[in-house]
Amino acid sequence: MDILDHLTIPSPLHQVRTAWSAAAAIELYIKRDDLIHPIISGNKWRKLSGILSHYDKTTYREIITFGGAFSNHLVATAASCAILKIPCTGIIRGEEPKQLNGVLKLCEMYGMRLTFVSREEYKEHNRQLGIYEEKLFIPEGGACEQGTLGCFEVLREIELKEISKVFVACGTGTTIAGMSKFMDSTNDGTPLYGIQVLKGNGYIAKDLQDVYGIHNVTIYDEFHCGGYAKTSPELMDFIKEFTSETGILLDPVYTGKMMLAIKKLCISGDIKKGDKVIAIHTGGLTGWFGKVDEL
Ligand SMILES: Cc1ncc(COP(=O)(O)O)c(C=O)c1O
């Protein structure tokens, strides 16, 4: 069976209405990449699709990939490999815990072999994309040139005419890099905005310029809510309210911060009355495994 038979591609675009979007008089749409698959969701699939389609499947016998203990990418890779019937190993950063968390348990359920390495050893691993000794190595988070190419497709599936602004959450910048390349290829002038979910002054904007030569996106670096995977009572309250208002669950690490930023940009007037805004739901709901206690 083809992996695409397991996936909802193209993903739907849903219009939502909240008290704040109505007050700002904007039209808010969500590109539901979270609905692509319960586990291989959002930009995880987009990146993996770019990577997997780049290599001839007969040239490798195993997939090796990398990540932290709550990595959405690891579990998405595990599920993809189960469907594709390819053995896979996850190299996990940090000592083996006494008890596996929900994400790692799911990885095991999908048949991924887990190898824990110390943070020092992890740094020494060659984590570049490529085939070595018939093993396909996929970098942490699927962050690589081929990963960006898969992210082209997110925007190809949307009619962008009349859309004022497109927003996406950024960790490494790979997803927005692919989306920006798509914009360039179509000469579509729809402005693209990234919400940086890690602390650090302008580092994604800088990486996009240095690594990919990208200048056509705006990155907001002030909406990280305390740093990567950090939450705040304001963020948690916002996600709860958004979920009950729309029936759409956001994750606490990426899409929750993106949507809260959109709300704040409405209040500040950066998003204006009459704007038609698309937010990309990049999935990642397994992030709740590590965060439910903070609700
Ligand atoms: C759910 C989710 N959204 C957004 C991102 C950010 O993507 P990128 O690292 O390509 O900027 C990630 C991380 O890969 C993610 O897991």
Coordinates of C-alpha atoms in Angstrom, one line a residue, residues 15-197:
Q15 CA -12.4 29.2 8.2
V16 CA -12.7 29.8 11.9
R17 CA -14.2 32.6 14.0
T18 CA -13.2 33.5 17.5
A19 CA -14.2 36.4 19.7
W20 CA -10.9 38.2 18.9
S21 CA -10.9 37.5 15.2
A22 CA -14.5 38.8 15.0
A23 CA -13.5 41.9 17.1
A24 CA -10.6 42.6 14.7
A25 CA -12.9 42.0 11.7
I26 CA -10.5 39.7 10.0
E27 CA -11.1 36.5 8.1
L28 CA -9.1 33.7 9.7
Y29 CA -8.4 30.4 7.9
I30 CA -6.4 27.4 9.1
K31 CA -4.6 25.1 6.7
R32 CA -5.3 21.8 8.5
D33 CA -2.0 20.0 7.9
D34 CA -2.7 18.5 11.4
L35 CA -5.4 16.4 9.6
I36 CA -2.9 14.8 7.2
H37 CA -2.4 11.9 9.7
P38 CA -2.8 11.6 13.5
I39 CA 0.9 11.1 13.9
I40 CA 2.6 11.9 10.6
S41 CA 1.1 15.3 10.7
G42 CA 1.8 18.8 9.6
N43 CA 5.2 19.9 8.5
K44 CA 6.6 16.5 9.6
W45 CA 5.0 14.8 6.6
R46 CA 5.9 17.7 4.3
K47 CA 9.6 17.4 5.2
L48 CA 9.6 13.6 5.1
S49 CA 7.9 13.6 1.8
G50 CA 10.6 15.8 0.3
I51 CA 13.3 13.6 1.7
L52 CA 11.8 10.2 0.9
S53 CA 11.0 11.2 -2.7
H54 CA 14.6 12.4 -3.2
Y55 CA 16.0 8.8 -2.7
D56 CA 15.4 5.6 -4.6
K57 CA 13.8 3.3 -2.0
T58 CA 15.9 0.3 -3.2
T59 CA 19.2 2.0 -2.3
Y60 CA 18.7 1.8 1.5
R61 CA 17.5 -0.9 3.9
E62 CA 17.1 1.2 7.1
I63 CA 16.3 4.7 8.2
I64 CA 18.2 6.3 11.0
T65 CA 17.1 9.6 12.5
F66 CA 17.7 11.8 15.5
G67 CA 15.8 13.9 18.1
G68 CA 15.0 14.8 21.6
A69 CA 12.8 12.7 23.8
F70 CA 9.6 14.6 22.8
S71 CA 10.4 14.9 19.1
N72 CA 7.4 15.1 16.8
H73 CA 9.8 14.2 13.9
L74 CA 10.9 10.9 15.6
V75 CA 7.4 9.6 16.0
A76 CA 6.3 10.7 12.6
T77 CA 9.3 8.9 11.1
A78 CA 8.5 5.8 13.1
A79 CA 4.9 5.7 11.8
S80 CA 6.0 6.4 8.2
C81 CA 8.6 3.6 8.4
A82 CA 5.9 1.2 9.8
I83 CA 3.7 2.0 6.8
L84 CA 6.6 1.7 4.3
K85 CA 7.9 -1.5 6.0
I86 CA 11.4 0.0 6.4
P87 CA 13.2 -0.8 9.7
C88 CA 14.2 2.4 11.5
T89 CA 16.3 3.5 14.5
G90 CA 15.8 6.7 16.5
I91 CA 19.0 8.1 18.1
I92 CA 17.7 9.9 21.2
R93 CA 19.5 12.8 22.8
G94 CA 20.1 12.1 26.5
E95 CA 20.3 9.2 28.9
E96 CA 17.6 6.5 28.8
P97 CA 14.8 7.4 31.2
K98 CA 13.5 4.9 33.7
Q99 CA 10.1 5.2 32.0
L100 CA 9.5 6.1 28.4
N101 CA 7.3 9.1 27.8
G102 CA 4.3 8.9 25.5
V103 CA 6.1 10.0 22.4
L104 CA 8.8 7.4 22.8
K105 CA 6.3 4.7 23.7
L106 CA 4.5 5.5 20.4
C107 CA 7.8 5.3 18.5
E108 CA 8.3 1.8 20.0
M109 CA 4.7 0.8 19.1
Y110 CA 5.5 1.7 15.5
G111 CA 8.6 -0.5 15.7
M112 CA 11.3 2.1 15.9
R113 CA 14.5 0.9 17.7
L114 CA 15.5 3.5 20.3
T115 CA 19.1 4.2 21.0
F116 CA 19.9 6.7 23.8
V117 CA 23.1 8.6 23.7
S118 CA 24.6 11.2 26.0
R119 CA 24.3 14.8 24.9
E120 CA 28.1 14.8 24.1
E121 CA 27.9 11.7 22.0
Y122 CA 24.8 13.0 20.2
K123 CA 26.8 16.1 19.1
E124 CA 29.5 13.8 17.6
H125 CA 27.0 11.9 15.4
N126 CA 27.1 12.7 11.8
R127 CA 23.5 14.0 11.5
Q128 CA 23.7 15.0 7.8
L129 CA 21.2 13.7 5.3
G130 CA 22.5 10.9 3.1
I131 CA 22.9 7.2 2.5
Y132 CA 25.8 5.6 4.3
E133 CA 26.2 1.8 4.2
E134 CA 22.7 1.3 2.9
K135 CA 21.2 3.4 5.7
L136 CA 19.3 6.6 5.0
F137 CA 20.3 9.2 7.6
I138 CA 17.7 11.9 8.2
P139 CA 18.7 14.9 10.2
E140 CA 17.0 16.0 13.4
G141 CA 13.6 17.5 12.7
G142 CA 13.9 16.7 8.9
A143 CA 15.8 20.0 8.7
C144 CA 17.6 19.9 5.3
E145 CA 17.3 21.2 1.7
Q146 CA 15.1 18.2 0.7
G147 CA 12.9 18.9 3.7
T148 CA 12.3 22.4 2.5
L149 CA 11.2 21.1 -0.9
G150 CA 8.4 19.0 0.6
C151 CA 7.2 22.2 2.3
F152 CA 6.6 23.8 -1.1
E153 CA 3.4 21.7 -1.3
V154 CA 1.7 23.4 1.7
L155 CA 1.2 26.6 -0.3
R156 CA 0.7 24.9 -3.7
E157 CA -2.6 23.5 -2.2
I158 CA -4.0 26.9 -1.4
E159 CA -5.6 29.5 -3.6
L160 CA -3.5 32.5 -2.4
K161 CA -5.2 35.2 -4.4
E162 CA -6.8 37.7 -2.1
I163 CA -5.0 36.3 1.0
S164 CA -3.4 39.2 2.9
K165 CA -1.0 37.2 5.2
V166 CA 0.2 33.7 5.8
F167 CA 1.6 32.6 9.2
V168 CA 3.6 29.6 10.3
A169 CA 5.5 28.6 13.5
C170 CA 9.3 28.3 13.1
G171 CA 11.8 26.2 15.0
T172 CA 14.7 25.6 12.5
G173 CA 13.1 27.7 9.7
T174 CA 13.0 24.7 7.3
T175 CA 9.3 24.8 6.8
I176 CA 9.1 28.6 6.1
A177 CA 12.2 28.3 3.9
G178 CA 10.3 25.8 1.6
M179 CA 7.2 28.0 1.7
S180 CA 9.2 31.1 0.8
K181 CA 10.8 29.3 -2.1
F182 CA 7.3 28.4 -3.3
M183 CA 6.3 32.0 -3.2
D184 CA 9.4 33.0 -5.2
S185 CA 8.7 30.3 -7.8
T186 CA 5.1 31.6 -8.4
N187 CA 6.1 35.3 -8.0
D188 CA 3.1 35.5 -5.7
G189 CA 3.5 38.5 -3.5
T190 CA 1.5 37.2 -0.5
P191 CA 3.5 38.1 2.6
L192 CA 4.8 35.3 4.7
Y193 CA 5.3 35.6 8.5
G194 CA 7.1 33.2 10.8
I195 CA 6.6 33.0 14.5
Q196 CA 9.9 32.0 16.2
V197 CA 9.1 29.7 19.1

